[in-house]
Amino acid sequence: MVEIELDGKKVEVAPGSMVMHAAEKAGVYIPHFCYHKKLSIAANCRMCLVEVEKAPKALPACATPVTQGMIVRTKSKKALDAQKSVMEFLLINHPLDCPICDQGGECQLQDLAVGYGAGASRFGEEKRVVEPKDIGPLVSTREMTRCIHCTRCVRFGEEIGGVMELGMVNRGEYSEITTVQGDTLDSELSGNVIDICPVGALTSKPFRYNARTWELSRRKSVSPHDSTGANLIVQVKNHRVMRVVPMENEAVNECWIADRDRFSYEALNSEERLTRPMIKQGGQWQEVDWPTALNYVVKGLNQVKDQYGPAGIGALVSPHSTLEELYLAAQLLRGLGSDNIDYRLRNAQFNAAEGVRWLGMPIAALQELQSVLVVGSNLRKDHPLFAHRVRQAAKRGCKVFGINAQVHDWAMPVAASVVAAKDWAQALADVAAAVAEAKGVQAPVAGAANAEAQAIAAALLAGERKAVLLGNAAAHHGHAAELLALAQWIGEQTGATVGYLTEAANTVGAQWVQAQPQQDGKNAGEMLAGGIKAAVLLHTEPAFDAAVGAQGLEQADMVITLSPFKANMDISDVLLPVAPFTETSGTFVNAEGRVQSFHAVVKPLGETRPAWKVLRVLANLLELPGFDHESSQDVLVAAIGAETQEIPSTLRSNTTKVAAKVPVNEAAEPVVASIYQLDGIVRRATSLQLTADARLAREGGAVA
């Protein structure tokens, strides 16, 4: 450790640290713009100038390495004069338009100008103007004249997003940040440049001019989309969600969120929201009150039960539902005597439950890997924040390999991509054969130890921190069990961790509360094929969410949809408006098994009700015992026994009893939702549907 003196205090920091790092450790604030703890050091803005004893002039704290015995003064006259001079320089061309700036109230430049700026400008010449560019539907550059050239956005794209979409062109007063060729920002993490911009140059296009920051209430929540479980701050005005920004959690999402976490809130106030119960009569939809709708559902379920038995009733539930909703849905079905409940609508193979499939490691451990094999995943689009972690590992030398139907651009160095069309089992068998050859053991199945397989095997046999990760497409695959068995054998022989990059916010939670057949119940495939006469659809739209579509439900006697939106109107008989994640309390369990509970941030819209309450009341009306919960916390305790922070290790299992074998014929190509079609909320977010990824998916192209 190196000891320095900072404003009279002794501070110890690691060798190679900068003065800024020492100041952060000591709790001393040094004004800055270009420095960001997650980005490389640029030393562009010079706002962090400090006095270092024996140095002839003030030095930038972010770019000055510490040395033993160094004496630093951050509040001396020399330091303050230097900082004030820099502030005057930065404000020369700034438009000084705080009253109409979207960043007003949370602008670093505005805040620091109060403490370090002069009362009046000495600059009387004409200020420069930078023409705005259209860089897509999410980020606005209408006020790029405000840019102070800190290059945070440029470094973010290159170092975090993996794609250098923004850059600086020209020199001197003609310098400007631009996409150079007039392109758009298409990174799935692009919205983070809004947060890190220290001035109002890059702002949120959907939020623009909708509210002032001091008018917003800030409330914690958890993302309902992919399995990262990103922590959010939802900003609210007049019981309406106005903006979503990240809440820092180093173990989960650091200080970043994906664009679908940030901008999907637009759907919450869309015209497609269902605000009153509706019943279809004579082919026409009519709004009714809650008692009428619930009694209609109860009557219909009882009729189906009397005519076809309990096995005629089933539930298709979304893994984007809360733990409480999934638990009560499962209990309601089993209370009726049916085991027909499933969340695996996109799966092509349905195996008996053998424990809870999960990531196999903490999320933060992804960036410490030395080698990783990803099977059946477009990692960057399916799991943007997982991809970011793996990207950081790759920058440190991690060897990344992929087995997919096509080569995807993961925006990171990839050692090898095995293009195996749908023959992933054979590709894994080849890797297993290479591992067996290297270790001198018997391979589990026949395989060819080709050059690519040998490279993967060598990487997995070397080092200590390695993993085999199965993606969404591998989980949905027609031979998912064989893929897992082969991956498990490779993991056992190489010491690699085997895990699932689970698809949705609560895929792990759905397994935990047994929202899938446990005995002889029908799976999602059988129910979707017409195997039930009454279907309860919780947050699901089979036309978009299911591998085989919704045609099989058209012949059902009754279809009940519980959704925040006017969904499934062509196949449903009754629509019950239930709350999205912002209007209900609940719990999500992310890929690593972390239990994260949250509260409602706004009042339910119209006559919307939390789904857990609707399911509880339905159970009461059906006269089922054990449904007397007064709060979502009561349901949580009933579901998992007691309040806990993570899923018990005894339930975690990425092993399988199915013997590893290479199928003679591969199943049809697995169904994988594109990045902005994953769930009902994202599908209805206007700005997200205008992005390049969404457009490409609509046109039937493959998202790279």
XYZ file of C-alpha atoms in Angstrom:
704
model
C 0.000 0.000 0.000
C 1.056 3.598 -0.638
C 0.465 6.228 2.030
C -0.176 9.841 1.057
C -1.323 12.923 2.923
C -4.576 14.376 1.572
C -5.785 17.640 3.097
C -3.902 16.782 6.258
C -5.225 13.215 6.493
C -3.201 10.033 6.018
C -4.673 7.804 3.315
C -3.480 4.367 2.187
C -4.276 3.174 -1.342
C -3.033 0.454 -3.646
C 0.022 1.153 -5.808
C -0.968 2.523 -9.205
C -4.000 4.344 -7.806
C -4.664 7.935 -8.720
C -5.128 10.865 -6.365
C -8.854 10.748 -7.212
C -9.064 7.186 -5.880
C -7.387 8.266 -2.652
C -9.859 11.139 -2.334
C -12.799 8.773 -2.828
C -11.442 6.473 -0.134
C -10.973 9.393 2.252
C -14.416 10.782 1.510
C -12.996 13.997 0.044
C -14.908 15.394 -2.930
C -12.876 16.741 -5.833
C -14.958 18.413 -8.583
C -14.782 16.585 -11.890
C -16.639 15.946 -15.147
C -14.749 13.467 -17.319
C -13.793 11.056 -14.528
C -16.159 8.122 -13.930
C -15.340 5.198 -11.670
C -16.375 2.624 -14.301
C -14.570 4.225 -17.249
C -10.936 4.664 -18.237
C -9.177 7.894 -17.326
C -9.193 10.576 -20.008
C -8.204 13.732 -18.086
C -10.130 15.844 -20.585
C -11.962 18.368 -18.466
C -9.154 19.367 -16.029
C -11.782 20.296 -13.433
C -10.120 18.069 -10.849
C -6.890 20.103 -10.644
C -5.288 19.897 -7.183
C -2.112 21.153 -5.591
C 0.637 18.577 -5.147
C 3.535 19.684 -3.001
C 6.735 20.310 -5.006
C 4.821 20.196 -8.309
C 5.261 23.449 -10.278
C 1.575 23.656 -11.239
C -1.779 22.147 -10.311
C -2.226 18.540 -11.487
C -5.379 16.582 -12.474
C -6.353 14.294 -9.597
C -7.818 11.677 -11.949
C -4.545 11.196 -13.857
C -1.873 11.754 -11.187
C -0.540 8.487 -9.713
C 0.071 8.398 -5.984
C 3.624 8.118 -4.662
C 4.811 7.335 -1.173
C 4.700 10.426 1.019
C 2.911 12.594 -1.541
C 1.203 15.656 -0.030
C -1.977 16.768 -1.793
C -4.164 19.779 -1.093
C -7.593 19.912 -2.743
C -8.883 23.093 -1.079
C -5.817 25.318 -1.199
C -5.871 28.692 -2.968
C -3.769 27.277 -5.778
C -6.178 24.375 -6.318
C -9.322 26.491 -6.083
C -7.974 29.162 -8.443
C -7.113 26.465 -10.987
C -10.561 24.897 -10.699
C -12.291 28.258 -11.085
C -10.214 29.033 -14.183
C -11.210 25.709 -15.724
C -14.872 26.351 -14.929
C -14.690 29.737 -16.673
C -13.139 28.043 -19.704
C -15.862 25.349 -19.804
C -18.618 27.948 -19.705
C -17.229 30.038 -22.590
C -19.342 28.298 -25.232
C -22.028 26.842 -22.998
C -25.484 28.254 -23.884
C -26.306 28.859 -20.191
C -29.907 27.766 -20.843
C -30.586 26.059 -17.516
C -34.277 27.170 -17.347
C -35.183 25.079 -20.412
C -32.667 22.247 -19.978
C -33.966 18.745 -19.249
C -30.848 18.132 -17.171
C -31.637 21.104 -14.931
C -31.711 20.033 -11.301
C -29.386 17.064 -11.764
C -26.612 18.644 -13.821
C -23.019 18.432 -12.583
C -22.042 21.515 -14.548
C -24.890 23.511 -13.029
C -24.018 22.360 -9.513
C -20.297 23.045 -9.805
C -20.830 26.398 -11.524
C -22.471 27.590 -8.322
C -19.370 26.811 -6.298
C -16.621 27.463 -8.814
C -18.143 29.745 -11.449
C -17.834 33.523 -11.657
C -20.773 35.836 -11.160
C -20.514 37.104 -14.732
C -18.856 35.953 -17.939
C -15.971 37.852 -19.478
C -16.644 36.206 -22.827
C -18.402 38.641 -25.126
C -17.783 36.991 -28.478
C -20.241 34.876 -30.438
C -20.703 31.392 -29.025
C -20.398 28.273 -31.131
C -23.461 26.220 -32.084
C -23.498 22.479 -32.763
C -26.204 21.168 -35.071
C -28.309 18.364 -33.548
C -28.273 14.882 -35.071
C -30.915 12.183 -35.093
C -29.215 9.203 -33.473
C -32.314 7.092 -32.907
C -35.550 6.984 -30.908
C -34.021 6.760 -27.427
C -31.329 9.431 -27.019
C -31.786 13.082 -27.940
C -28.938 15.300 -29.147
C -31.018 18.430 -29.634
C -28.692 20.373 -27.303
C -25.223 19.130 -28.232
C -24.072 22.761 -27.974
C -23.971 22.094 -24.221
C -21.339 19.362 -24.654
C -18.077 19.975 -22.754
C -16.190 17.144 -24.525
C -15.678 15.005 -21.437
C -15.917 11.929 -23.762
C -17.736 9.837 -21.156
C -20.232 8.746 -23.806
C -17.450 7.759 -26.198
C -15.622 5.725 -23.570
C -18.855 4.109 -22.397
C -19.595 2.781 -25.862
C -16.114 1.413 -26.361
C -15.508 0.016 -22.872
C -18.951 -0.960 -21.511
C -21.264 -1.293 -24.491
C -18.535 -2.861 -26.594
C -19.405 -0.727 -29.634
C -17.849 2.687 -30.258
C -20.949 4.298 -31.729
C -20.045 7.851 -30.689
C -16.741 9.589 -31.345
C -15.191 13.041 -31.462
C -14.398 14.657 -34.796
C -12.615 17.884 -35.769
C -10.398 19.994 -33.509
C -10.529 23.082 -31.317
C -13.833 24.922 -31.233
C -15.042 22.766 -34.116
C -14.798 19.564 -32.065
C -18.046 17.697 -31.605
C -19.379 14.341 -30.464
C -21.187 12.511 -33.245
C -21.879 9.110 -34.783
C -19.549 10.264 -37.608
C -21.461 8.584 -40.447
C -24.924 9.653 -39.347
C -25.716 6.274 -37.801
C -28.056 5.644 -34.881
C -27.223 4.369 -31.405
C -28.231 0.722 -31.635
C -26.518 -0.708 -28.564
C -28.853 -2.444 -26.134
C -27.176 -0.404 -23.364
C -27.222 2.960 -25.153
C -29.516 4.692 -22.671
C -26.768 4.705 -20.059
C -25.063 7.581 -21.885
C -27.958 9.737 -20.654
C -27.028 9.011 -17.037
C -23.305 9.530 -17.403
C -23.518 12.762 -19.434
C -22.569 15.446 -16.873
C -24.399 18.186 -18.781
C -27.635 18.308 -20.805
C -26.091 17.310 -24.122
C -27.499 13.759 -24.214
C -31.000 13.414 -22.815
C -33.850 10.908 -22.900
C -35.940 11.415 -26.025
C -39.122 9.766 -24.611
C -38.850 11.755 -21.344
C -37.881 15.044 -22.969
C -39.884 18.036 -21.651
C -42.305 15.810 -19.718
C -41.323 16.883 -16.199
C -38.710 18.703 -14.159
C -36.494 16.488 -12.053
C -37.457 18.125 -8.756
C -41.116 17.317 -9.414
C -40.435 13.573 -9.434
C -40.716 11.139 -6.549
C -38.046 8.430 -6.576
C -38.988 4.872 -5.633
C -37.043 1.619 -5.713
C -38.068 -1.325 -7.873
C -36.743 -4.356 -9.778
C -36.776 -4.957 -13.524
C -39.420 -7.465 -14.696
C -37.656 -8.351 -17.944
C -34.528 -10.536 -18.192
C -33.038 -12.620 -15.400
C -30.481 -10.061 -14.222
C -33.002 -8.538 -11.828
C -31.601 -5.057 -12.391
C -32.320 -2.639 -9.535
C -34.274 0.420 -10.634
C -35.271 3.857 -9.462
C -38.735 4.571 -10.844
C -39.488 8.282 -10.969
C -43.124 9.225 -10.545
C -45.273 12.337 -10.936
C -49.006 12.443 -10.179
C -49.177 8.645 -9.885
C -47.704 8.212 -13.350
C -44.331 6.649 -14.153
C -42.290 9.316 -15.924
C -38.798 7.871 -16.053
C -36.723 4.839 -15.009
C -33.038 5.047 -14.080
C -30.610 2.550 -12.510
C -30.160 2.041 -8.793
C -26.585 1.061 -8.119
C -26.018 -2.501 -6.938
C -22.514 -3.784 -7.607
C -23.526 -7.420 -7.138
C -26.326 -7.285 -9.712
C -26.312 -4.502 -12.304
C -23.518 -2.197 -11.054
C -24.716 1.267 -12.134
C -26.098 0.233 -15.544
C -29.421 -0.970 -16.935
C -30.449 -2.256 -20.346
C -32.549 -0.092 -22.647
C -35.602 -2.311 -22.190
C -35.354 -1.764 -18.419
C -35.098 2.000 -18.950
C -37.695 2.693 -21.645
C -40.335 -0.043 -21.305
C -42.277 2.173 -18.867
C -43.950 3.823 -21.880
C -46.254 0.791 -22.127
C -47.549 1.357 -18.599
C -49.491 4.409 -19.732
C -50.347 3.247 -23.232
C -53.799 3.110 -24.785
C -53.607 -0.685 -24.665
C -53.939 -0.750 -20.883
C -56.915 -2.727 -19.604
C -58.564 -0.711 -16.844
C -61.899 -2.520 -16.284
C -62.938 -6.191 -16.419
C -64.404 -7.225 -19.750
C -66.589 -10.145 -20.822
C -67.219 -11.319 -24.389
C -70.935 -11.731 -25.071
C -72.240 -12.537 -28.507
C -68.789 -11.915 -29.934
C -68.719 -8.378 -28.508
C -66.631 -7.154 -25.604
C -68.437 -5.403 -22.767
C -67.038 -3.744 -19.656
C -68.427 -5.086 -16.370
C -67.735 -4.668 -12.669
C -65.430 -6.945 -10.709
C -68.111 -9.056 -8.944
C -69.774 -9.817 -12.282
C -66.476 -10.802 -13.916
C -65.293 -12.938 -11.008
C -68.625 -14.754 -10.681
C -68.556 -15.394 -14.436
C -65.087 -16.958 -14.092
C -66.068 -19.057 -11.085
C -69.186 -20.328 -12.842
C -67.216 -21.205 -15.960
C -64.474 -23.048 -14.048
C -67.008 -25.042 -12.054
C -68.865 -26.024 -15.225
C -65.663 -27.262 -16.870
C -64.673 -29.117 -13.705
C -68.093 -30.800 -13.489
C -68.116 -31.754 -17.175
C -64.479 -32.726 -17.790
C -63.028 -33.143 -14.321
C -60.174 -31.116 -12.766
C -57.835 -32.213 -15.563
C -59.842 -30.050 -17.946
C -58.544 -26.877 -16.273
C -55.027 -25.527 -16.810
C -52.956 -22.393 -16.344
C -50.295 -20.924 -18.597
C -48.295 -18.451 -16.540
C -45.524 -16.046 -17.420
C -42.088 -16.241 -15.799
C -42.285 -12.429 -15.732
C -44.977 -12.747 -13.036
C -44.066 -12.203 -9.393
C -43.263 -15.091 -7.074
C -46.486 -14.424 -5.165
C -48.630 -14.530 -8.311
C -47.028 -17.758 -9.519
C -47.416 -19.399 -6.116
C -51.105 -18.537 -5.789
C -51.804 -19.607 -9.382
C -50.211 -22.985 -8.668
C -52.084 -23.343 -5.367
C -55.387 -22.420 -7.000
C -54.973 -25.030 -9.749
C -53.953 -27.719 -7.293
C -56.771 -26.712 -4.977
C -59.126 -27.489 -7.869
C -57.424 -30.874 -8.236
C -55.418 -30.059 -11.364
C -51.654 -30.194 -11.874
C -51.905 -28.468 -15.261
C -49.765 -25.388 -14.752
C -46.650 -24.384 -16.679
C -44.494 -21.342 -17.358
C -42.431 -22.960 -20.183
C -44.468 -21.722 -23.134
C -41.456 -21.457 -25.469
C -40.037 -24.904 -24.656
C -40.079 -27.771 -27.115
C -39.107 -30.419 -24.543
C -40.698 -30.829 -21.114
C -38.796 -32.874 -18.567
C -39.879 -33.765 -15.068
C -38.758 -31.279 -12.408
C -35.274 -32.116 -11.081
C -34.513 -29.079 -8.976
C -34.219 -25.432 -9.886
C -32.105 -24.528 -12.919
C -30.007 -21.413 -12.269
C -26.876 -19.537 -13.320
C -24.581 -21.729 -11.248
C -22.547 -18.784 -9.898
C -23.006 -15.217 -8.680
C -23.611 -12.696 -11.450
C -20.508 -10.740 -10.426
C -18.387 -13.881 -10.955
C -19.048 -13.726 -14.701
C -16.458 -10.984 -15.091
C -13.827 -13.095 -13.303
C -14.052 -16.036 -15.700
C -10.942 -17.244 -17.540
C -12.838 -19.281 -20.130
C -16.507 -19.710 -20.971
C -18.537 -21.710 -23.472
C -21.987 -20.255 -24.254
C -24.443 -22.620 -25.923
C -27.637 -21.479 -27.630
C -27.654 -17.804 -26.738
C -27.322 -14.481 -28.481
C -25.695 -13.346 -25.268
C -25.531 -9.639 -26.045
C -29.226 -9.313 -26.935
C -30.732 -11.942 -24.635
C -28.845 -10.801 -21.519
C -27.226 -7.388 -22.061
C -25.867 -7.008 -18.525
C -24.534 -10.567 -18.408
C -22.830 -9.876 -21.728
C -21.284 -6.751 -20.202
C -19.793 -8.848 -17.381
C -18.412 -11.426 -19.820
C -17.070 -8.561 -21.968
C -15.070 -7.276 -18.999
C -13.683 -10.780 -18.468
C -12.745 -11.003 -22.166
C -10.840 -7.739 -21.880
C -8.811 -9.351 -19.095
C -7.992 -12.359 -21.250
C -10.992 -14.655 -20.819
C -11.428 -16.991 -23.790
C -15.036 -16.840 -24.985
C -16.540 -19.580 -27.149
C -20.031 -19.952 -28.598
C -22.151 -22.706 -30.119
C -25.098 -21.253 -32.012
C -27.147 -21.586 -35.170
C -25.351 -18.523 -36.556
C -22.512 -16.191 -35.653
C -23.724 -13.343 -33.448
C -21.923 -10.088 -32.829
C -21.378 -10.102 -29.069
C -19.252 -6.929 -29.166
C -16.354 -8.674 -27.479
C -13.355 -10.787 -28.498
C -14.625 -14.311 -29.243
C -12.021 -17.046 -29.532
C -14.257 -19.236 -31.696
C -17.918 -19.442 -32.727
C -19.135 -22.882 -33.719
C -21.947 -22.562 -36.249
C -23.887 -25.763 -35.816
C -27.268 -24.836 -37.257
C -29.536 -26.850 -34.958
C -27.021 -29.658 -34.303
C -25.879 -28.268 -30.964
C -25.896 -31.674 -29.304
C -23.396 -32.957 -31.863
C -21.239 -29.860 -31.418
C -21.210 -30.434 -27.640
C -20.491 -34.119 -28.213
C -17.446 -33.061 -30.258
C -16.244 -30.906 -27.358
C -16.818 -33.816 -24.977
C -14.791 -36.058 -27.277
C -11.939 -33.523 -27.276
C -12.032 -33.353 -23.468
C -12.035 -37.143 -23.261
C -9.084 -37.345 -25.667
C -7.107 -34.788 -23.665
C -7.772 -36.566 -20.360
C -7.538 -40.112 -21.649
C -11.046 -41.082 -20.569
C -14.052 -42.572 -22.320
C -16.261 -40.037 -24.095
C -19.969 -40.198 -23.138
C -21.044 -40.396 -26.786
C -19.442 -40.526 -30.176
C -17.986 -37.255 -31.335
C -15.270 -35.828 -33.562
C -12.499 -33.974 -31.758
C -12.053 -31.371 -34.486
C -9.851 -28.297 -34.196
C -12.589 -26.044 -32.793
C -13.649 -28.651 -30.244
C -10.023 -29.123 -29.181
C -9.588 -25.362 -28.698
C -12.689 -25.223 -26.499
C -11.612 -28.281 -24.536
C -8.105 -26.891 -23.984
C -9.496 -23.597 -22.670
C -11.924 -25.322 -20.321
C -9.230 -27.662 -19.013
C -6.906 -24.732 -18.247
C -7.267 -22.240 -15.433
C -9.582 -22.298 -12.450
C -12.531 -20.054 -13.261
C -14.477 -21.450 -16.199
C -18.094 -22.092 -17.110
C -20.434 -23.743 -19.592
C -23.555 -21.583 -19.889
C -26.766 -22.677 -21.602
C -28.834 -19.866 -23.096
C -32.505 -19.288 -23.821
C -32.420 -21.227 -27.070
C -30.718 -24.185 -25.380
C -33.423 -24.255 -22.695
C -36.160 -24.108 -25.352
C -34.511 -26.690 -27.592
C -36.191 -29.939 -28.501
C -33.226 -31.801 -26.985
C -32.618 -29.539 -24.004
C -32.054 -32.507 -21.683
C -29.328 -33.981 -23.892
C -27.620 -30.581 -24.129
C -27.651 -30.284 -20.344
C -26.356 -33.838 -19.882
C -23.442 -33.216 -22.248
C -22.693 -29.860 -20.644
C -22.773 -31.511 -17.214
C -20.310 -34.191 -18.316
C -17.957 -31.554 -19.731
C -18.272 -29.560 -16.513
C -17.444 -32.583 -14.358
C -14.385 -33.448 -16.422
C -13.007 -29.908 -16.691
C -14.071 -28.430 -13.364
C -16.205 -25.847 -15.164
C -19.393 -24.499 -13.644
C -22.533 -25.435 -15.564
C -25.420 -22.984 -15.501
C -28.434 -21.541 -17.290
C -28.699 -17.970 -18.493
C -32.334 -18.127 -17.440
C -34.746 -16.305 -19.704
C -37.051 -14.133 -17.607
C -37.155 -12.092 -14.409
C -38.658 -14.993 -12.466
C -37.747 -18.169 -14.328
C -35.924 -19.379 -11.215
C -38.820 -18.314 -8.989
C -41.363 -20.152 -11.152
C -39.467 -23.384 -10.630
C -39.082 -22.694 -6.905
C -42.861 -22.385 -6.312
C -43.593 -25.332 -8.617
C -45.363 -23.461 -11.394
C -44.920 -26.520 -13.611
C -46.385 -30.039 -13.498
C -45.144 -32.025 -10.512
C -47.003 -35.290 -11.015
C -49.109 -36.185 -14.045
C -50.221 -32.709 -15.092
C -50.195 -31.502 -18.666
C -47.246 -29.376 -19.725
C -47.471 -26.152 -21.703
C -47.082 -27.934 -25.025
C -49.985 -30.271 -24.320
C -52.205 -27.452 -23.047
C -51.426 -25.256 -26.035
C -52.244 -28.158 -28.351
C -55.819 -28.193 -27.042
C -55.457 -30.497 -24.064
C -57.584 -28.384 -21.713
C -61.100 -26.947 -21.779
C -60.566 -23.986 -19.450
C -57.358 -21.959 -19.575
C -56.112 -19.328 -17.134
C -53.544 -17.081 -18.823
C -51.484 -15.057 -16.336
C -49.467 -12.247 -18.001
C -49.092 -14.433 -21.105
C -49.950 -13.942 -24.765
C -49.556 -17.348 -26.410
C -49.562 -15.813 -29.891
C -46.229 -14.165 -29.002
C -44.956 -16.184 -26.055
C -45.572 -19.768 -27.141
C -43.597 -22.025 -29.440
C -46.786 -23.303 -31.128
C -48.975 -20.198 -30.918
C -52.485 -19.954 -29.501
C -54.495 -21.974 -32.026
C -55.017 -24.864 -29.642
C -56.832 -22.644 -27.157
C -59.452 -21.522 -29.669
C -61.515 -24.652 -28.985
C -61.478 -24.249 -25.209
C -64.826 -23.641 -23.487
C -63.390 -20.778 -21.447
C -60.188 -18.738 -21.631
C -59.509 -16.298 -18.791
C -56.787 -13.685 -19.290
C -55.225 -11.840 -16.371
C -53.198 -9.032 -17.906
C -52.486 -5.298 -17.573
C -53.259 -5.009 -21.294
C -56.057 -5.780 -23.738
C -54.408 -9.047 -24.677
C -55.615 -12.350 -26.155
C -58.915 -10.728 -27.180
C -59.364 -13.160 -30.064
C -59.270 -16.274 -27.875
C -60.398 -15.029 -24.441
C -63.873 -15.020 -22.901
C -63.032 -12.725 -20.004
C -60.294 -10.167 -19.363
C -59.300 -9.303 -15.808
C -57.143 -6.151 -15.444
C -54.199 -6.952 -13.175
C -51.332 -4.716 -12.153
C -47.928 -4.550 -13.839
C -44.839 -4.562 -11.629
C -45.078 -0.818 -10.915
C -48.572 -1.115 -9.452
C -48.142 -4.117 -7.179
C -45.785 -5.396 -4.536
C -44.009 -8.647 -5.190
C -40.788 -10.586 -5.541
C -38.510 -11.684 -8.363
C -35.774 -14.320 -8.097
C -32.976 -13.641 -10.569
C -30.666 -16.076 -12.349
C -28.232 -16.334 -9.433
C -31.093 -17.147 -7.032
C -31.188 -13.703 -5.386
C -34.588 -12.915 -3.862
C -35.552 -9.280 -4.492
C -38.840 -7.870 -3.223
C -40.303 -4.532 -4.238
C -43.297 -2.293 -3.535
C -45.790 -0.634 -5.834
C -44.557 2.762 -6.997
C -47.891 4.125 -8.295
C -51.583 3.472 -7.685
C -53.251 0.851 -9.904
C -54.671 2.379 -13.067
C -58.468 2.500 -13.212
C -59.982 -0.634 -11.667
C -56.778 -2.639 -12.047
C -56.024 -4.958 -9.126
C -52.830 -6.814 -8.097
C -52.923 -10.298 -9.619
C -52.193 -11.978 -6.284
C -55.342 -10.387 -4.851
C -57.427 -11.464 -7.844
C -56.188 -15.059 -7.524
C -56.852 -15.065 -3.788
C -60.425 -13.794 -4.254
C -61.053 -16.330 -7.019
C -59.901 -19.095 -4.678
C -62.216 -17.756 -1.972
C -65.172 -17.710 -4.362
C -64.292 -21.270 -5.425
C -64.360 -22.140 -1.695
C -60.803 -23.434 -1.673
C -59.109 -23.635 1.754
C -55.843 -21.868 2.664
C -56.357 -18.585 0.778
C -56.551 -16.056 3.612
C -53.473 -13.940 2.829
C -53.805 -10.260 3.734
C -50.673 -8.985 1.982
C -48.117 -10.019 -0.613
C -45.678 -10.508 2.260
C -48.031 -13.158 3.705
C -48.031 -14.902 0.330
C -44.233 -14.726 0.152
C -43.869 -16.324 3.578
C -46.312 -19.063 2.566
C -44.436 -19.630 -0.699
C -40.864 -19.854 0.568
C -41.332 -20.531 4.278
C -39.740 -17.368 5.638
C -38.087 -14.207 4.474
C -34.819 -15.093 2.752
C -32.268 -13.388 0.508
C -31.583 -16.271 -1.848
C -32.942 -19.577 -3.009
C -31.687 -22.470 -0.824
C -28.665 -24.274 -2.233
C -30.450 -27.601 -1.710
C -32.927 -26.673 -4.432
C -30.339 -25.530 -6.979
C -29.593 -28.193 -9.552
C -28.114 -28.001 -13.029
C -27.731 -31.755 -13.295
C -29.991 -34.189 -15.092
C -30.763 -37.881 -14.909
C -31.138 -38.157 -18.679
C -28.259 -40.065 -20.260
C -26.141 -37.989 -22.593
C -26.780 -38.974 -26.156
C -26.746 -37.345 -29.551
C -30.288 -37.373 -30.999
C -30.662 -38.968 -34.386
C -32.833 -36.096 -35.632
C -32.645 -32.619 -34.230
C -35.851 -30.882 -33.225
C -37.220 -27.810 -34.916
C -35.358 -24.577 -34.364
C -36.050 -23.271 -30.849
C -38.278 -20.238 -30.330
C -36.406 -17.260 -28.883
C -38.043 -13.872 -28.455
C -36.124 -10.953 -29.861
C -34.813 -8.385 -27.425
C -37.883 -6.132 -27.665
C -40.520 -8.878 -27.896
C -39.697 -10.670 -24.661
C -42.817 -9.732 -22.679
C -46.041 -7.763 -22.910
C -44.630 -4.564 -21.425
C -41.658 -4.371 -23.785
C -43.844 -5.216 -26.780
C -45.955 -2.119 -26.116
C -43.136 0.359 -25.459
C -43.335 2.749 -28.411
C -39.745 3.987 -28.467
C -38.265 0.504 -28.119
C -40.333 -0.662 -31.079
C -38.741 2.077 -33.200
C -35.194 0.800 -32.612
C -33.105 -1.026 -35.206
C -33.344 -4.312 -33.273
C -37.137 -4.181 -33.163
C -37.362 -3.203 -36.821
C -35.078 -6.037 -37.862
C -37.131 -8.532 -35.857
C -40.366 -7.350 -37.505
C -38.805 -7.719 -40.924
C -37.871 -11.284 -40.123
C -34.137 -10.708 -40.034
C -31.763 -12.233 -37.529
C -30.587 -9.869 -34.824
C -26.809 -9.916 -34.956
